[in-house]
Coordinates of C-alpha atoms in Angstrom, one line a residue:
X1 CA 35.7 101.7 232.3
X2 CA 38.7 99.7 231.6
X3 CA 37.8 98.3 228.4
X4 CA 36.7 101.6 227.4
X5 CA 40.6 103.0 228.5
X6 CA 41.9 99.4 226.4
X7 CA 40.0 100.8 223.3
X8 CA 41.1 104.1 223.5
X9 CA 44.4 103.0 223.9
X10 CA 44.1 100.9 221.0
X11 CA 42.8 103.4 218.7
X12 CA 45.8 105.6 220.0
X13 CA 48.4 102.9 218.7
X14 CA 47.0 102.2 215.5
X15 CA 46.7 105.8 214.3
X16 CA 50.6 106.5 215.4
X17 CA 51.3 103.0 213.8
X18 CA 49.3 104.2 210.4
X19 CA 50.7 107.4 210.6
X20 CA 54.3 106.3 211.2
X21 CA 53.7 103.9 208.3
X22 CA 52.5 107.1 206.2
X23 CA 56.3 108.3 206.9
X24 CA 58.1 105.3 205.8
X25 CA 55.9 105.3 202.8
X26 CA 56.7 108.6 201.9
X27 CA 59.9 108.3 202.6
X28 CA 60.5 105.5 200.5
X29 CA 58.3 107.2 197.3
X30 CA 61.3 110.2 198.2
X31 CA 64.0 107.9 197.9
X32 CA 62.7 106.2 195.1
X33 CA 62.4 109.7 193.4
X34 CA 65.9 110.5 193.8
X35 CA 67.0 107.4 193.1
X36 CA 65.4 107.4 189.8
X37 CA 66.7 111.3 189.3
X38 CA 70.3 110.3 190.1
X39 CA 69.8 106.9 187.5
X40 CA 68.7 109.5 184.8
X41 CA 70.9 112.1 185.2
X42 CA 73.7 109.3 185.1
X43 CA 72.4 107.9 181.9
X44 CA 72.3 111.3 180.3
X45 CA 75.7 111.6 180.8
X46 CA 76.6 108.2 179.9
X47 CA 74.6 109.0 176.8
X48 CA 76.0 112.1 176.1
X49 CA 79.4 111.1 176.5
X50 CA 78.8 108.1 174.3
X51 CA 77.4 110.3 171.8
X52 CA 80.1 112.7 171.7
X53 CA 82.8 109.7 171.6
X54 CA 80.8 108.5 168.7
X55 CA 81.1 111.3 166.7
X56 CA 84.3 111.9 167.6
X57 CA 84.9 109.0 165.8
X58 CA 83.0 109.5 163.1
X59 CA 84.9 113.2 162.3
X60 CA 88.3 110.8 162.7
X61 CA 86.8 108.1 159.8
X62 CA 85.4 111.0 158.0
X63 CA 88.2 113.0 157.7
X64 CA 90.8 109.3 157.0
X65 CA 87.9 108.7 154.2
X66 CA 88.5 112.0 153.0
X67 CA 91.6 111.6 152.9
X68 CA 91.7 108.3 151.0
X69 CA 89.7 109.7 148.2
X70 CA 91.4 112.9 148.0
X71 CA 94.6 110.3 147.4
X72 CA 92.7 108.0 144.9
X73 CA 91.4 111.0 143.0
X74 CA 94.9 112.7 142.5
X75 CA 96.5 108.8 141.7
X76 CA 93.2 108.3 139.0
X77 CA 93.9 111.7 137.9
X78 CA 97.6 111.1 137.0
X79 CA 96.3 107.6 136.0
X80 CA 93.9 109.1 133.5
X81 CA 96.8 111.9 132.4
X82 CA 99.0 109.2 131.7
X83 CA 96.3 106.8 129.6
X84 CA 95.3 109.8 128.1
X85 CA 99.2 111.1 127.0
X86 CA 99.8 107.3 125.7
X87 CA 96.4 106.6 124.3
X88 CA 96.9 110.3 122.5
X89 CA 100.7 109.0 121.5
X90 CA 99.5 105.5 120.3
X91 CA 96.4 106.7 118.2
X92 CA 98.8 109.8 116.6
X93 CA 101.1 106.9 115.4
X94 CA 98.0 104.8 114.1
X95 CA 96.8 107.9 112.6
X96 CA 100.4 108.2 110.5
X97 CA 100.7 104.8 110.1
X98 CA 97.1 104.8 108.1
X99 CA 97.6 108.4 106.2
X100 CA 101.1 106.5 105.0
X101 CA 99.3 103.3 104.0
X102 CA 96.5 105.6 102.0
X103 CA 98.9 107.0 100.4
X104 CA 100.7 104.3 99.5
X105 CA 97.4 103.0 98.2
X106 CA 96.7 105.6 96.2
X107 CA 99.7 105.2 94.4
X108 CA 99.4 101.8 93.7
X109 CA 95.5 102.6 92.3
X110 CA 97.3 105.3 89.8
X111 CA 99.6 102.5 88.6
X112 CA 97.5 102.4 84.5
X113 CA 98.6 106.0 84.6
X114 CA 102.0 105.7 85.8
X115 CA 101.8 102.7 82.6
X116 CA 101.2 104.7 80.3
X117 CA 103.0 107.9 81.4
X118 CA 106.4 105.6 80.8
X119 CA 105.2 103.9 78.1
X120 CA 105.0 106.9 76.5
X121 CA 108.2 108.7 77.8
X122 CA 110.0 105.8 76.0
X123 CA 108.8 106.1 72.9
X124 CA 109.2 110.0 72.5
X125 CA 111.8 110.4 74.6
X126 CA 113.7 107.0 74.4
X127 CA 117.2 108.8 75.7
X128 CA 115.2 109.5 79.1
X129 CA 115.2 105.9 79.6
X130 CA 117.3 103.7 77.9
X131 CA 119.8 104.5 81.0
X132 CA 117.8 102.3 83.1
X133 CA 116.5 99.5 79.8
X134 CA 119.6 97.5 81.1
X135 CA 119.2 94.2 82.1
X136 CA 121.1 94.7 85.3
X137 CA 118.3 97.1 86.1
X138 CA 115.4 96.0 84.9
X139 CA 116.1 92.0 86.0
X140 CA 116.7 92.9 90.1
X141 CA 113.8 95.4 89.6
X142 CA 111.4 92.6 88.9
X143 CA 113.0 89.8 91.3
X144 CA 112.2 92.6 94.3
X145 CA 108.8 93.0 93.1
X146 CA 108.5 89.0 93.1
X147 CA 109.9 89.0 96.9
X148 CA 107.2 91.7 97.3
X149 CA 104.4 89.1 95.8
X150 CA 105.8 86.4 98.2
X151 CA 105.6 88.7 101.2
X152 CA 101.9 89.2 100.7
X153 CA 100.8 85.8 99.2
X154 CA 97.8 83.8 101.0
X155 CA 99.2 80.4 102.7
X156 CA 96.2 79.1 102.2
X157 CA 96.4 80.0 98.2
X158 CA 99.9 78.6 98.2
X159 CA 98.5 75.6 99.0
X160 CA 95.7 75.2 97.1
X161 CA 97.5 75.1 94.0
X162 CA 99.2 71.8 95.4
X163 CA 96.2 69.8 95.7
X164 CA 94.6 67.8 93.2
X165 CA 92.2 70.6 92.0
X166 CA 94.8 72.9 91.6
X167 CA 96.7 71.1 89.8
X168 CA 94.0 70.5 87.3
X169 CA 93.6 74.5 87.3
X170 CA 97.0 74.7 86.0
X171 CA 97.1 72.1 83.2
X172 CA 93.4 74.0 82.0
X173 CA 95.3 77.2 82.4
X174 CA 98.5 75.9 80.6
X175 CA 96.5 74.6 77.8
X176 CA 94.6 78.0 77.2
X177 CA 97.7 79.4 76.9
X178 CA 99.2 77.2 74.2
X179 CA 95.6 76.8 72.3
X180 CA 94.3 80.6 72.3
X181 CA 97.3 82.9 71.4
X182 CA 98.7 80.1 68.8
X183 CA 95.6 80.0 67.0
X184 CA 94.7 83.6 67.3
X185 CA 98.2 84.5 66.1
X186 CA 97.6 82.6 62.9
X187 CA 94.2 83.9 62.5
X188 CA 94.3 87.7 62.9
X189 CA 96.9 88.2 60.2
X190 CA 95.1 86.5 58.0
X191 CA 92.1 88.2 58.9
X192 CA 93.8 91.5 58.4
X193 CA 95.6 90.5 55.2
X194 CA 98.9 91.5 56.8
X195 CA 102.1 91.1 55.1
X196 CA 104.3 87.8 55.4
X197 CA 106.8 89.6 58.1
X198 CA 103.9 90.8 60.3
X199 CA 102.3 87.5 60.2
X200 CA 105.4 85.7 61.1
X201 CA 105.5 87.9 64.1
X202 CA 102.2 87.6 65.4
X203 CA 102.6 83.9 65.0
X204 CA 105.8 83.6 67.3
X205 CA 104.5 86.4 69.8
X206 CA 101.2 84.0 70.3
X207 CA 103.4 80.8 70.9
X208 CA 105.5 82.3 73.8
X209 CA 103.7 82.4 76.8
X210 CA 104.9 82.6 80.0
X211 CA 106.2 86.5 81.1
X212 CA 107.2 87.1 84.4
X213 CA 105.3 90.4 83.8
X214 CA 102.2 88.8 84.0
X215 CA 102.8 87.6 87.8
X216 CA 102.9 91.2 88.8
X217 CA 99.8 92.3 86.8
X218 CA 98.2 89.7 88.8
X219 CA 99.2 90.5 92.1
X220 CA 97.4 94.3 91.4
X221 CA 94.6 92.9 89.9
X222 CA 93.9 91.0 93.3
X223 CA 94.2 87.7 91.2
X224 CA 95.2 84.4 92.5
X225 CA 99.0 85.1 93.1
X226 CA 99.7 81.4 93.6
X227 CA 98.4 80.1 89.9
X228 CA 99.6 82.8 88.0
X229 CA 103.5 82.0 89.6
X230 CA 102.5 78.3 88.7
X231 CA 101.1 78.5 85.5
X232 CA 104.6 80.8 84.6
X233 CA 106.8 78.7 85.5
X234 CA 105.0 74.9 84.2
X235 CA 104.3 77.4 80.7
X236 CA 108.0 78.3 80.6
X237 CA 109.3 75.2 81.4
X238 CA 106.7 73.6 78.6
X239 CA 107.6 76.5 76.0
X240 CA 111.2 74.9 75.7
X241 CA 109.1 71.6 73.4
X242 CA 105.9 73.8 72.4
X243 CA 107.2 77.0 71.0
X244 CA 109.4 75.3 67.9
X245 CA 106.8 72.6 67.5
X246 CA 103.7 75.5 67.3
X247 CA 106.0 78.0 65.6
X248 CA 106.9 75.3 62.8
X249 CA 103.4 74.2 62.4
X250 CA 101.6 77.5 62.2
X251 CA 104.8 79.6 60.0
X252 CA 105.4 76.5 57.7
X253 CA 102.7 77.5 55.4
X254 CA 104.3 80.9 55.2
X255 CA 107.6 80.0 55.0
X256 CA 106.8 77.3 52.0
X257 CA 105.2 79.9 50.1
X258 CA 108.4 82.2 50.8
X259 CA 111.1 79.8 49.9
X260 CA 112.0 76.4 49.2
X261 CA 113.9 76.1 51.9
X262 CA 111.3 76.6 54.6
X263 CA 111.5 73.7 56.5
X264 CA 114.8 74.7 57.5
X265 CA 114.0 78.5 58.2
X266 CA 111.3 77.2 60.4
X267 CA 113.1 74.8 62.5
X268 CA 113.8 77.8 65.7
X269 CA 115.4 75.6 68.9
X270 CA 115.7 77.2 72.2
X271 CA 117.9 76.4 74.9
X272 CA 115.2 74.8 77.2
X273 CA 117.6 74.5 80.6
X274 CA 118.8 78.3 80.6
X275 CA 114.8 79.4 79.9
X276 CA 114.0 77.2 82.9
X277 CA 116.9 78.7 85.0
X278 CA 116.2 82.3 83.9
X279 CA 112.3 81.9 85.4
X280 CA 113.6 79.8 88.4
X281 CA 115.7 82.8 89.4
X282 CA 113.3 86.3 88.5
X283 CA 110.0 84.4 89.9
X284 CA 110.1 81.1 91.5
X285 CA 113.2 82.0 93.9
X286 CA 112.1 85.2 94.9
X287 CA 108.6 84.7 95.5
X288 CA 109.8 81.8 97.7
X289 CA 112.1 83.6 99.5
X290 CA 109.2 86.5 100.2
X291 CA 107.1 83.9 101.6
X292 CA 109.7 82.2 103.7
X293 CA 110.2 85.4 105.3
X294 CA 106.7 86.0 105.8
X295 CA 106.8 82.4 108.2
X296 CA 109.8 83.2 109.8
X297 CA 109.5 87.8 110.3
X298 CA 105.1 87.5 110.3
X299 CA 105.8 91.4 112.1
X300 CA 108.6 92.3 109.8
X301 CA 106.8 91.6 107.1
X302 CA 103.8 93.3 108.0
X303 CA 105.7 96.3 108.5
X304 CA 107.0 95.5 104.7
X305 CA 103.9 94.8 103.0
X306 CA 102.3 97.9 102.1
X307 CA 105.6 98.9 100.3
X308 CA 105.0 96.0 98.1
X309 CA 102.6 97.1 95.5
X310 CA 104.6 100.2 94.5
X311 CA 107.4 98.5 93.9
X312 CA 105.5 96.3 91.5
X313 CA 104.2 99.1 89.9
X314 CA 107.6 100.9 89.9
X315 CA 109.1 97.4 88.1
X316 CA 106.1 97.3 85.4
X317 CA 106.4 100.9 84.5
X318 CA 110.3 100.7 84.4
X319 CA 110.4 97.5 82.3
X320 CA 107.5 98.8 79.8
X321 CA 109.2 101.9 79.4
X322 CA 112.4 100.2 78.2
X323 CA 111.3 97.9 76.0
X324 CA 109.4 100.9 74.3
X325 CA 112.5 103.0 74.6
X326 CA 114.5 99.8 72.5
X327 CA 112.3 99.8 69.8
X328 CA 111.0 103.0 69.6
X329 CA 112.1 103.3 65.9
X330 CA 110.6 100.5 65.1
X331 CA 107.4 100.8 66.8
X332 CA 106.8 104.6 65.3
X333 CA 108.3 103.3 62.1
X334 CA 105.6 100.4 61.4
X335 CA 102.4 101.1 59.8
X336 CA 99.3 101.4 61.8
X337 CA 98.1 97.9 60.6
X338 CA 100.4 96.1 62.3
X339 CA 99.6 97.9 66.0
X340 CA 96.2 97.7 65.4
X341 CA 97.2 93.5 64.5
X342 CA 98.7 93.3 68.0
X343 CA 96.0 95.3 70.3
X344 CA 93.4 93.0 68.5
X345 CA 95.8 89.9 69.3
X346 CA 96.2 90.4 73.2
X347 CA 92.5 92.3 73.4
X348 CA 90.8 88.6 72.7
X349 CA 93.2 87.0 74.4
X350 CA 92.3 88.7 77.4
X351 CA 88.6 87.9 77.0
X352 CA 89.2 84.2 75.3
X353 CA 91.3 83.5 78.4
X354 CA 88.9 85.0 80.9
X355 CA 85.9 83.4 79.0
X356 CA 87.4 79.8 78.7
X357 CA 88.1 79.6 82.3
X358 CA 84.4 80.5 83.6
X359 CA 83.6 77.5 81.0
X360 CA 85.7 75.3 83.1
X361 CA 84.4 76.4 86.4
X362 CA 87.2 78.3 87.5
X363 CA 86.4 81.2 90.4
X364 CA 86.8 84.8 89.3
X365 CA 89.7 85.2 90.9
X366 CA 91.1 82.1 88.9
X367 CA 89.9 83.7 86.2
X368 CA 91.3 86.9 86.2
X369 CA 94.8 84.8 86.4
X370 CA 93.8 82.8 84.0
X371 CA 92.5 85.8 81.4
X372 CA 96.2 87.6 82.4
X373 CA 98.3 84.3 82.0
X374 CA 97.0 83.9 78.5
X375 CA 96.7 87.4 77.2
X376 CA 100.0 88.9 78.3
X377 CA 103.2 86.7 76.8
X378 CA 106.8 86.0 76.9
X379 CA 107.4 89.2 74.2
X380 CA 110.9 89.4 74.6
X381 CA 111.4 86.1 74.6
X382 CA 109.6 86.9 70.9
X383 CA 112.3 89.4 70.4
X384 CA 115.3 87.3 71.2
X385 CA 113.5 84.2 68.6
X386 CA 113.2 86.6 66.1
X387 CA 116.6 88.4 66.1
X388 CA 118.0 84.9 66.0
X389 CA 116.0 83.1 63.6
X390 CA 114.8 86.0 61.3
X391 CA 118.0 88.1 61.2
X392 CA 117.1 89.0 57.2
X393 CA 113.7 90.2 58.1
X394 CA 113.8 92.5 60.6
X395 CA 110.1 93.3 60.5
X396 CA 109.4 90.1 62.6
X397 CA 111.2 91.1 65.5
X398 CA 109.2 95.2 65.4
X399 CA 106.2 92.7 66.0
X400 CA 106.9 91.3 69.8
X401 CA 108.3 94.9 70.3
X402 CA 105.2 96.5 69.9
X403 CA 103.9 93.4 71.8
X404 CA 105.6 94.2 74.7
X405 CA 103.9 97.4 75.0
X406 CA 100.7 96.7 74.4
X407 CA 99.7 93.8 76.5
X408 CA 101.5 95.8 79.5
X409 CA 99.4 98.7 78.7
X410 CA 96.2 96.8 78.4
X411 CA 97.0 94.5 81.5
X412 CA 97.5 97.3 83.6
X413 CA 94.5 98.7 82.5
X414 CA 92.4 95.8 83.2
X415 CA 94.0 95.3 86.3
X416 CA 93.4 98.6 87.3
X417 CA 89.8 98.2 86.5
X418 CA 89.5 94.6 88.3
X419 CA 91.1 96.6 91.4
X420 CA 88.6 99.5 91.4
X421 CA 85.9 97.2 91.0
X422 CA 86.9 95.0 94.1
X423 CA 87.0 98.8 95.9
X424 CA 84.0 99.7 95.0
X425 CA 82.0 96.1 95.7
X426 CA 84.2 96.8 99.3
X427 CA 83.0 100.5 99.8
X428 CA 79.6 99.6 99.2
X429 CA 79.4 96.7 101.1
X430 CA 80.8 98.8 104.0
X431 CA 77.9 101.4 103.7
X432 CA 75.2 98.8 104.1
X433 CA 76.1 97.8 106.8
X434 CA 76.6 101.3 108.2
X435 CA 80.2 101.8 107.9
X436 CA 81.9 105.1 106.4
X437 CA 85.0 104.1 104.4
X438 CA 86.8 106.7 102.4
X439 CA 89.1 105.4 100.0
X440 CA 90.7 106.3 96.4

């Protein structure tokens, strides 16, 4: 009986002790429930407030960034305005500058026209121009185109003609000049049976060599610059011995036949150190002066140098158109024979002169020099010779006269062609290799 009352009792405990655990286990899940509600409604807040911090500062950035390129955009803007305004200003002035420089070219391209245009206002209308046939004029005129050729001469040209093969270029050239004309002097009037005063005349145009005219021909012919001024001034300087000693040799046959007193007729002297002088101071001074201010003003003389042809031009028409405005008379009053004599006289030597010096290797540049050097001469040098020495025959001074006008004439007309060609060889070398170059 009493172990059945400790069972029960027993039994009694353990379900109040199971079912008091039960409780404490409930409770426990309950507090863990709202322990876990309170953590997550805390870190929704904590989120949420995080979140809307966050994008707080993400409106703040976005609107500073907006701001910032709003700022930039305006400053590229006005940037860009600016480049544009000066890029617009700078390629308006290049566009001038070029139109200016065409035209200038152009002008210079027209310059056998312009030739032959004064050459033919002095002989029909010799009052137009024998204002301006003074030597005040026409002397200055040329030096200014020689500074011109200084201006624009190659260094490296300059140079070359110092060296041992430019020197030899110049003694070739300087004996073409003193072999061809001579001898083709001599030969032409005899070939045209032309009278003893026309002979005579063709005889001392052909030993005279050495015209400052020549240097500009050569400078718009795109010749070598450089070897024509050198091949003036050694030929000038040489002319002062040559000229009486070819002139005497070739004339004495003529003048024998003539009279007895021949020997004496034919000795013509020349005042070598004023010759020398005249040349120093219309083509070696100036030319060196050009190129000394070419080293010591490069921009000036850039700005300068397109101006440069025209003024040669300018200074071949005006001197061409003097000459021919002196002589007119004469010129329209000799037969047709002797012109004819003295187109045929500087016609080969244009193509002797060009031909010899391919024989002797010489570049076409150096040729074109060469074939100018020996077919345009000294002809008023001729004149002066022949007004002093031949003062009873004034046929034999009619003869350089004509001279003078004729190998200025046909020098600017090969020139002119030698400058068109080196154009065109340019203009299509430019549209091979896809380049569009429009020039005159």
């Amino acid at each position: 009986m009493k172990t059945l009352f400790m069972n029960n009792r027993y039994a009694t405990a353990r379900s109040s002790f199971s079912a008091s655990s039960d409780r404490r286990c409930l409770r426990s899940v309950a507090i863990a429930k709202e322990r876990k509600k309170i953590a997550s409604a805390a870190g929704f807040y904590s989120i949420r407030s995080r979140s809307s911090s966050s994008s707080s500062l993400m409106n703040v950035d976005y609107d500073e960034g907006r701001r910032r390129r709003s700022s930039s955009s305006s400053s590229s803007r006005s940037s860009s305005k600016s480049s544009r305004s000066n890029a617009s200003s700078s390629s308006s002035s290049a566009y001038a500058k070029n139109e200016i420089e065409r035209a200038l070219e152009i002008v210079t391209n027209m310059f056998p026209i312009w030739i032959l245009t004064g050459a033919l206002l002095g002989l029909f209308k010799p009052e137009v121009v024998l204002p301006y046939a003074k030597s005040s004029i026409v002397t200055p005129a040329l030096g200014i185109a020689m500074l011109g050729m200084g201006v624009t001469m190659d260094e490296r040209s300059m140079q070359d003609v110092f060296t041992r093969r430019g020197s030899l270029r110049v003694l070739i050239g300087t004996g073409l000049q003193f072999s061809i004309m001579p001898l083709l002097g001599y030969f032409v009037g005899q070939f045209l049976n032309l009278d003893r005063s026309a002979r005579l005349g063709l005889i001392l145009v052909g030993c005279c060599p050495g015209g400052a005219a020549s240097n500009v021909v050569a400078y718009l012919a795109n010749a070598n610059v450089s070897l024509s001024v050198a091949l003036t001034t050694v030929s000038t300087a040489m002319a002062a011995i040559m000229t009486p000693l070819l002139t005497a040799k070739l004339m004495a046959p003529l003048l024998v036949v003539a009279a007895k007193n021949a020997p004496k007729a034919a000795s013509i002297e020349l005042d070598a150190m004023a010759m020398v002088i005249s040349v120093a101071q219309v083509v070696v001074l100036p030319v060196i002066a050009g190129f000394s201010l070419k080293k010591v003003f490069p921009k000036q003389a850039r700005i300068f140098a397109p101006i440069c042809p025209p003024l040669a031009v300018g200074a071949v028409a005006l001197i061409c158109s003097s000459v021919i405005g002196k002589h007119s008379a004469q010129i329209l009053s000799a037969g047709k024979e002797i012109v004819l004599a003295v187109i045929i006289l500087h016609s080969l030597g244009f193509l002797f002169g060009f031909l010899g010096a391919k024989v002797f290797g010489f570049k076409n540049k150096d040729a074109r020099t060469a074939s100018i050097e020996v077919g345009m001469q000294n002809s008023a040098l001729g004149v002066v010779l022949a007004a002093a020495h031949f003062a009873k025959d004034p046929m034999v001074a009619v003869v350089p006269a004509i001279s003078a006008t004729v190998h200025s004439c046909i020098g600017s007309l090969i020139a002119g062609y030698w400058r068109f060609q080196d154009l065109s060889l340019n203009n299509s070398k430019s549209a091979s290799s896809g380049e569009i170059i429009f020039k005159f």
